[in-house]
């Protein structure tokens, strides 16, 4: 396990600890992948570390294994569900202007149709 910090008030910590239910797609020692409750594409997964770590603008050098691991996990899941060839989008929302709602580091994986890119 990379780290084991849990924040009581954090909804994604609760999902990682199964205190609230979610549609889990895949899980290993360090990461959980689950379906976004408000999907923006036919496939919309969230990849989170089990340990609480803040958003990208709070990352430190010591977090590089977690941050890199999230991207590698997204690639692994994309291969598993068969969208590596058709394509997918990975998104980190950071802060207010990006509409970030949850401050537990998470990576969105969107796929399943041609995706528009808008701001
Ligand atoms: P962000 O805007 O990057 O912070 O994204 C947070 C995402 O978490 C949003 O897309 C929400 O739809 C999603 N979300 C919030 N609560 C839940 C939940 N209980 N289960 C699954 N997804 C959730
Ligand atoms: Zn958390």
Coordinates of N, CA, C and O and ligand atoms in Angstrom, one line a residue:
X1 N 0.9 -1.2 0.0 CA 0.0 0.0 0.0 C 0.9 1.2 0.0 O 1.8 1.3 0.8
X2 N 0.5 2.2 -0.9 CA 1.4 3.4 -1.0 C 1.3 4.3 0.2 O 2.3 4.9 0.6
X3 N 0.1 4.5 0.7 CA -0.1 5.4 1.9 C -1.4 4.9 2.5 O -2.2 4.2 1.9
X4 N -1.8 5.4 3.7 CA -3.1 4.9 4.2 C -3.8 6.1 5.0 O -4.3 5.9 6.0
X5 N -3.8 7.2 4.3 CA -4.5 8.4 5.0 C -6.0 8.3 4.6 O -6.3 8.2 3.4
X6 N -6.9 8.5 5.6 CA -8.3 8.5 5.4 C -8.8 9.8 6.0 O -8.5 10.2 7.1
X7 N -9.7 10.5 5.2 CA -10.4 11.7 5.7 C -11.8 11.4 6.0 O -12.5 11.0 5.1
X8 N -12.3 11.5 7.2 CA -13.6 11.1 7.6 C -14.7 11.7 6.8 O -15.7 11.1 6.4
X9 N -14.6 13.0 6.4 CA -15.7 13.7 5.7 C -15.6 13.5 4.2 O -16.5 14.0 3.5
X10 N -14.7 12.7 3.7 CA -14.4 12.6 2.3 C -15.3 11.5 1.6 O -15.2 10.3 2.0
X11 N -16.1 11.8 0.6 CA -17.0 10.9 0.0 C -16.2 9.8 -0.7 O -16.6 8.6 -0.7
X12 N -15.1 10.1 -1.3 CA -14.3 9.1 -2.1 C -13.5 8.2 -1.1 O -13.3 7.0 -1.4
X13 N -13.1 8.7 0.1 CA -12.6 7.8 1.1 C -13.6 6.8 1.5 O -13.4 5.6 1.7
X14 N -14.9 7.3 1.7 CA -16.0 6.4 2.0 C -16.2 5.3 1.0 O -16.5 4.2 1.3
X15 N -16.1 5.7 -0.3 CA -16.3 4.8 -1.4 C -15.2 3.7 -1.4 O -15.4 2.5 -1.4
X16 N -13.9 4.2 -1.2 CA -12.8 3.3 -1.1 C -12.9 2.3 0.0 O -12.5 1.2 -0.1
X17 N -13.5 2.8 1.1 CA -13.7 1.9 2.3 C -15.0 1.2 2.4 O -15.3 0.5 3.4
X18 N -15.8 1.3 1.3 CA -17.1 0.6 1.2 C -18.1 1.1 2.2 O -19.0 0.3 2.6
X19 N -17.9 2.3 2.7 CA -18.8 2.8 3.7 C -20.1 3.3 3.0 O -21.1 3.5 3.6
X20 N -19.9 3.8 1.7 CA -21.0 4.0 0.9 C -20.9 3.2 -0.4 O -19.7 2.9 -0.8
X21 N -22.0 2.8 -1.0 CA -21.9 1.9 -2.1 C -21.6 2.7 -3.4 O -21.9 3.9 -3.5
X22 N -20.9 2.0 -4.3 CA -20.7 2.5 -5.7 C -20.6 1.3 -6.6 O -20.4 0.2 -6.1
X23 N -20.6 1.6 -7.9 CA -20.5 0.5 -8.8 C -19.0 0.3 -9.1 O -18.4 1.0 -10.0
X24 N -18.3 -0.5 -8.4 CA -16.9 -0.7 -8.5 C -16.6 -1.6 -9.8 O -17.2 -2.6 -10.0
X25 N -15.7 -1.1 -10.6 CA -15.3 -1.7 -11.8 C -14.0 -2.6 -11.6 O -13.9 -3.7 -12.2
X26 N -13.2 -2.1 -10.8 CA -11.9 -2.8 -10.6 C -11.2 -2.2 -9.3 O -11.5 -1.1 -8.9
X27 N -10.4 -3.1 -8.7 CA -9.8 -2.6 -7.4 C -8.6 -3.4 -7.2 O -8.5 -4.6 -7.6
X28 N -7.5 -2.8 -6.7 CA -6.4 -3.5 -6.3 C -5.9 -2.9 -5.0 O -6.6 -2.2 -4.3
X29 N -4.7 -3.2 -4.5 CA -4.2 -2.8 -3.2 C -4.3 -1.3 -3.1 O -4.5 -0.8 -2.0
X30 N -4.0 -0.5 -4.1 CA -3.8 0.9 -4.0 C -4.9 1.8 -4.6 O -5.0 2.9 -4.3
X31 N -5.7 1.2 -5.6 CA -6.6 2.0 -6.4 C -8.0 1.4 -6.5 O -8.1 0.1 -6.4
X32 N -9.0 2.2 -6.6 CA -10.4 1.7 -6.9 C -10.9 2.5 -8.1 O -10.6 3.7 -8.3
X33 N -11.5 1.7 -9.0 CA -12.1 2.3 -10.2 C -13.6 2.0 -10.1 O -14.1 0.9 -9.8
X34 N -14.4 3.1 -10.2 CA -15.9 3.0 -10.1 C -16.6 3.9 -11.1 O -16.0 4.8 -11.6
X35 N -17.9 3.5 -11.3 CA -18.7 4.3 -12.3 C -19.1 5.7 -11.7 O -19.5 5.7 -10.5
X36 N -18.9 6.7 -12.5 CA -19.4 8.0 -12.0 C -20.9 8.0 -12.0 O -21.6 7.5 -12.8
X37 N -21.4 8.6 -10.9 CA -22.9 8.6 -10.6 C -23.6 9.4 -11.6 O -24.8 9.3 -11.8
X38 N -22.9 10.4 -12.2 CA -23.6 11.3 -13.2 C -22.8 11.3 -14.5 O -22.0 12.2 -14.8
X39 N -22.9 10.2 -15.3 CA -22.0 10.0 -16.4 C -22.1 11.0 -17.5 O -23.2 11.4 -17.9
X40 N -21.0 11.4 -18.0 CA -20.9 12.4 -19.1 C -20.7 11.7 -20.5 O -20.5 12.4 -21.5
X41 N -20.6 10.4 -20.5 CA -20.3 9.6 -21.7 C -20.8 8.2 -21.4 O -21.0 7.9 -20.2
X42 N -21.0 7.4 -22.5 CA -21.5 6.0 -22.2 C -20.6 5.3 -21.2 O -21.1 4.5 -20.4
X43 N -19.3 5.5 -21.2 CA -18.4 5.0 -20.2 C -17.8 6.2 -19.5 O -17.2 7.1 -20.1
X44 N -18.0 6.2 -18.2 CA -17.5 7.3 -17.4 C -17.1 6.7 -16.0 O -17.9 6.5 -15.2
X45 N -15.8 6.4 -15.9 CA -15.3 5.9 -14.7 C -14.4 6.9 -13.9 O -13.9 7.8 -14.5
X46 N -14.3 6.7 -12.6 CA -13.4 7.5 -11.8 C -12.3 6.5 -11.2 O -12.7 5.5 -10.7
X47 N -11.1 6.9 -11.3 CA -10.0 6.2 -10.8 C -9.4 6.9 -9.6 O -9.1 8.1 -9.7
X48 N -9.4 6.3 -8.4 CA -9.0 7.0 -7.2 C -7.9 6.2 -6.5 O -8.0 4.9 -6.5
X49 N -7.0 6.8 -5.8 CA -6.2 6.1 -4.8 C -7.0 5.8 -3.6 O -7.9 6.5 -3.2
X50 N -6.7 4.6 -2.9 CA -7.4 4.3 -1.7 C -7.1 5.3 -0.6 O -7.9 5.6 0.2
X51 N -5.8 5.7 -0.6 CA -5.4 6.7 0.4 C -5.9 8.1 0.0 O -5.9 8.4 -1.2
X52 N -6.3 8.9 1.0 CA -6.7 10.3 0.6 C -5.5 11.1 0.3 O -4.5 11.2 1.0
X53 N -5.5 11.7 -0.9 CA -4.5 12.6 -1.4 C -5.2 13.7 -2.1 O -6.3 13.5 -2.7
X54 N -4.8 14.9 -2.0 CA -5.5 16.1 -2.5 C -5.3 16.2 -4.0 O -4.7 15.3 -4.7
X55 N -6.0 17.2 -4.6 CA -6.0 17.4 -6.1 C -4.6 17.7 -6.6 O -3.6 17.9 -5.9
X56 N -4.5 17.8 -7.9 CA -3.2 17.9 -8.6 C -2.4 19.1 -8.1 O -1.2 19.0 -7.9
X57 N -3.1 20.2 -7.8 CA -2.4 21.4 -7.4 C -1.8 21.3 -6.0 O -1.1 22.2 -5.5
X58 N -2.0 20.2 -5.3 CA -1.4 20.0 -4.0 C -0.4 18.9 -4.0 O 0.2 18.5 -2.9
X59 N -0.2 18.3 -5.1 CA 0.7 17.1 -5.2 C 2.2 17.5 -4.8 O 2.6 18.6 -5.2
X60 N 2.9 16.6 -4.2 CA 4.3 16.8 -3.8 C 5.1 15.7 -4.6 O 4.5 14.7 -5.0
X61 N 6.4 15.9 -4.6 CA 7.2 14.9 -5.3 C 7.0 13.5 -4.7 O 7.0 12.5 -5.5
X62 N 6.8 13.5 -3.4 CA 6.6 12.1 -2.8 C 5.3 11.4 -3.3 O 5.1 10.2 -3.0
X63 N 4.4 12.2 -3.9 CA 3.1 11.6 -4.4 C 3.3 11.0 -5.8 O 2.3 10.5 -6.4
X64 N 4.5 11.0 -6.4 CA 4.6 10.6 -7.8 C 4.2 9.2 -8.1 O 3.6 8.9 -9.2
X65 N 4.3 8.3 -7.2 CA 3.9 6.9 -7.4 C 2.4 6.8 -7.5 O 1.9 6.0 -8.3
X66 N 1.7 7.5 -6.6 CA 0.3 7.5 -6.7 C -0.2 8.2 -7.9 O -1.1 7.6 -8.6
X67 N 0.3 9.4 -8.2 CA -0.2 10.1 -9.4 C 0.1 9.3 -10.7 O -0.8 9.2 -11.6
X68 N 1.3 8.8 -10.8 CA 1.6 8.0 -12.0 C 0.8 6.7 -12.0 O 0.4 6.2 -13.1
X69 N 0.6 6.1 -10.8 CA -0.2 4.9 -10.8 C -1.6 5.1 -11.2 O -2.2 4.1 -11.9
X70 N -2.2 6.2 -11.0 CA -3.5 6.5 -11.5 C -3.6 6.4 -13.0 O -4.5 5.8 -13.6
X71 N -2.6 7.0 -13.7 CA -2.6 7.0 -15.1 C -2.4 5.6 -15.7 O -3.1 5.2 -16.6
X72 N -1.5 4.9 -15.0 CA -1.3 3.5 -15.5 C -2.5 2.6 -15.3 O -2.8 1.8 -16.1
X73 N -3.2 2.9 -14.2 CA -4.5 2.1 -13.9 C -5.5 2.5 -14.9 O -6.2 1.6 -15.4
X74 N -5.6 3.7 -15.3 CA -6.6 4.1 -16.4 C -6.3 3.4 -17.7 O -7.2 2.9 -18.3
X75 N -5.0 3.3 -18.0 CA -4.6 2.6 -19.2 C -5.0 1.2 -19.2 O -5.5 0.6 -20.1
X76 N -4.7 0.6 -18.0 CA -5.0 -0.9 -17.8 C -6.5 -1.1 -17.9 O -7.0 -2.1 -18.6
X77 N -7.3 -0.3 -17.3 CA -8.8 -0.4 -17.4 C -9.3 -0.2 -18.8 O -10.1 -1.0 -19.3
X78 N -8.7 0.8 -19.5 CA -9.1 1.0 -20.9 C -8.9 -0.2 -21.8 O -9.7 -0.6 -22.6
X79 N -7.7 -0.8 -21.5 CA -7.4 -2.0 -22.3 C -8.4 -3.1 -22.0 O -8.9 -3.8 -22.8
X80 N -8.7 -3.3 -20.7 CA -9.6 -4.3 -20.2 C -11.0 -4.2 -20.8 O -11.6 -5.2 -21.1
X81 N -11.5 -3.0 -20.9 CA -12.9 -2.8 -21.4 C -12.9 -2.6 -22.9 O -14.0 -2.4 -23.5
X82 N -11.7 -2.6 -23.6 CA -11.7 -2.7 -25.0 C -11.8 -1.3 -25.7 O -12.3 -1.3 -26.8
X83 N -11.4 -0.2 -25.1 CA -11.5 1.1 -25.7 C -10.1 1.7 -26.1 O -10.1 2.8 -26.5
X84 N -9.1 0.9 -25.9 CA -7.7 1.4 -26.2 C -7.6 1.8 -27.7 O -7.0 2.8 -28.0
X85 N -8.3 1.0 -28.6 CA -8.2 1.3 -30.0 C -9.1 2.4 -30.4 O -8.8 3.3 -31.2
X86 N -10.4 2.4 -29.9 CA -11.4 3.4 -30.3 C -11.0 4.8 -29.6 O -11.3 5.8 -30.2
X87 N -10.4 4.8 -28.4 CA -10.0 6.0 -27.8 C -10.8 6.3 -26.5 O -11.9 5.8 -26.3
X88 N -10.2 7.2 -25.8 CA -10.8 7.6 -24.5 C -10.2 8.9 -24.1 O -9.1 9.3 -24.6
X89 N -10.8 9.6 -23.1 CA -10.3 10.8 -22.6 C -10.0 10.7 -21.1 O -10.9 10.1 -20.3
X90 N -8.9 11.2 -20.6 CA -8.6 11.2 -19.2 C -8.6 12.6 -18.7 O -7.9 13.5 -19.4
X91 N -9.3 12.9 -17.6 CA -9.4 14.3 -17.1 C -9.1 14.4 -15.7 O -9.7 13.7 -14.9
X92 N -8.2 15.3 -15.3 CA -8.1 15.8 -13.9 C -8.7 17.2 -13.8 O -8.2 18.1 -14.5
X93 N -9.8 17.3 -13.1 CA -10.3 18.7 -12.8 C -9.5 19.2 -11.6 O -9.3 18.5 -10.6
X94 N -9.1 20.5 -11.7 CA -8.3 21.1 -10.7 C -8.9 22.5 -10.3 O -9.0 23.4 -11.1
X95 N -9.5 22.6 -9.1 CA -10.0 23.8 -8.6 C -11.3 24.3 -9.2 O -12.0 23.6 -10.0
X96 N -11.7 25.5 -8.8 CA -13.0 26.1 -9.1 C -13.3 26.2 -10.6 O -14.4 25.8 -11.0
X97 N -12.4 26.8 -11.3 CA -12.7 27.0 -12.8 C -12.9 25.7 -13.5 O -13.5 25.7 -14.6
X98 N -12.4 24.6 -13.0 CA -12.5 23.3 -13.7 C -13.8 22.6 -13.2 O -14.1 21.5 -13.6
X99 N -14.5 23.2 -12.2 CA -15.7 22.6 -11.7 C -15.4 21.5 -10.7 O -16.2 20.6 -10.5
X100 N -14.2 21.4 -10.2 CA -13.8 20.3 -9.3 C -14.8 20.3 -8.0 O -15.0 21.3 -7.4
X101 N -15.3 19.1 -7.8 CA -16.3 19.0 -6.6 C -15.7 18.2 -5.5 O -16.1 18.4 -4.3
X102 N -14.8 17.3 -5.7 CA -14.3 16.4 -4.7 C -12.8 16.6 -4.6 O -12.1 16.5 -5.6
X103 N -12.3 16.8 -3.4 CA -10.9 17.1 -3.3 C -10.0 15.9 -3.0 O -8.9 16.0 -2.5
X104 N -10.5 14.7 -3.2 CA -9.7 13.5 -3.2 C -9.3 13.2 -4.6 O -10.1 13.2 -5.5
X105 N -8.0 13.1 -4.8 CA -7.4 13.0 -6.2 C -8.2 12.0 -7.0 O -8.4 10.8 -6.5
X106 N -8.6 12.3 -8.2 CA -9.3 11.3 -9.0 C -9.1 11.7 -10.5 O -9.0 12.8 -10.9
X107 N -9.1 10.6 -11.3 CA -8.9 10.7 -12.7 C -10.2 10.2 -13.4 O -10.6 9.1 -13.1
X108 N -10.8 11.1 -14.2 CA -12.0 10.7 -15.0 C -11.5 9.9 -16.3 O -10.6 10.4 -16.9
X109 N -12.2 8.8 -16.6 CA -12.0 8.1 -17.8 C -13.3 8.1 -18.6 O -14.3 7.6 -18.1
X110 N -13.3 8.8 -19.7 CA -14.5 8.9 -20.6 C -14.3 8.2 -21.9 O -13.2 8.3 -22.5
X111 N -15.3 7.4 -22.3 CA -15.2 6.7 -23.6 C -16.6 6.3 -24.0 O -17.6 6.5 -23.4
X112 N -16.6 5.6 -25.2 CA -17.8 5.0 -25.7 C -18.5 5.8 -26.8 O -19.5 5.3 -27.3
X113 N -18.0 6.9 -27.2 CA -18.5 7.7 -28.3 C -17.4 8.7 -28.7 O -16.6 9.0 -27.8
X114 N -17.5 9.3 -29.9 CA -16.6 10.4 -30.2 C -16.9 11.6 -29.2 O -18.1 12.0 -29.1
X115 N -15.9 12.1 -28.5 CA -16.1 13.0 -27.4 C -15.8 14.4 -27.9 O -14.7 14.7 -28.5
X116 N -16.7 15.4 -27.7 CA -16.4 16.8 -28.0 C -15.5 17.4 -27.0 O -15.5 16.9 -25.9
X117 N -14.7 18.3 -27.4 CA -13.8 19.0 -26.5 C -14.2 20.4 -26.4 O -14.0 21.2 -27.3
X118 N -14.8 20.8 -25.3 CA -15.3 22.2 -25.1 C -14.8 22.7 -23.8 O -14.4 22.0 -22.9
X119 N -14.8 24.0 -23.6 CA -14.4 24.6 -22.3 C -15.6 25.4 -21.8 O -16.6 25.7 -22.4
Ligands
LIG1 P1 -14.9 16.5 -10.1 O1 -15.8 17.5 -10.7 O2 -13.7 16.3 -11.0 O3 -14.5 16.8 -8.7 O4 -15.7 15.1 -10.2 C1 -16.3 14.5 -9.2 C2 -17.2 13.5 -9.8 O5 -17.6 12.6 -8.8 C3 -18.4 14.0 -10.5 O6 -18.4 13.6 -11.9 C4 -19.6 13.3 -9.8 O7 -20.6 12.9 -10.7 C5 -18.9 12.1 -9.2 N1 -19.5 11.6 -7.9 C6 -19.8 12.3 -6.8 N2 -20.4 11.5 -5.9 C7 -20.3 10.3 -6.4 C8 -20.7 9.0 -5.9 N3 -21.2 8.8 -4.7 N4 -20.5 7.9 -6.7 C9 -20.0 8.0 -8.0 N5 -19.6 9.2 -8.5 C10 -19.8 10.3 -7.7
LIG2 ZN1 -10.6 11.1 0.5

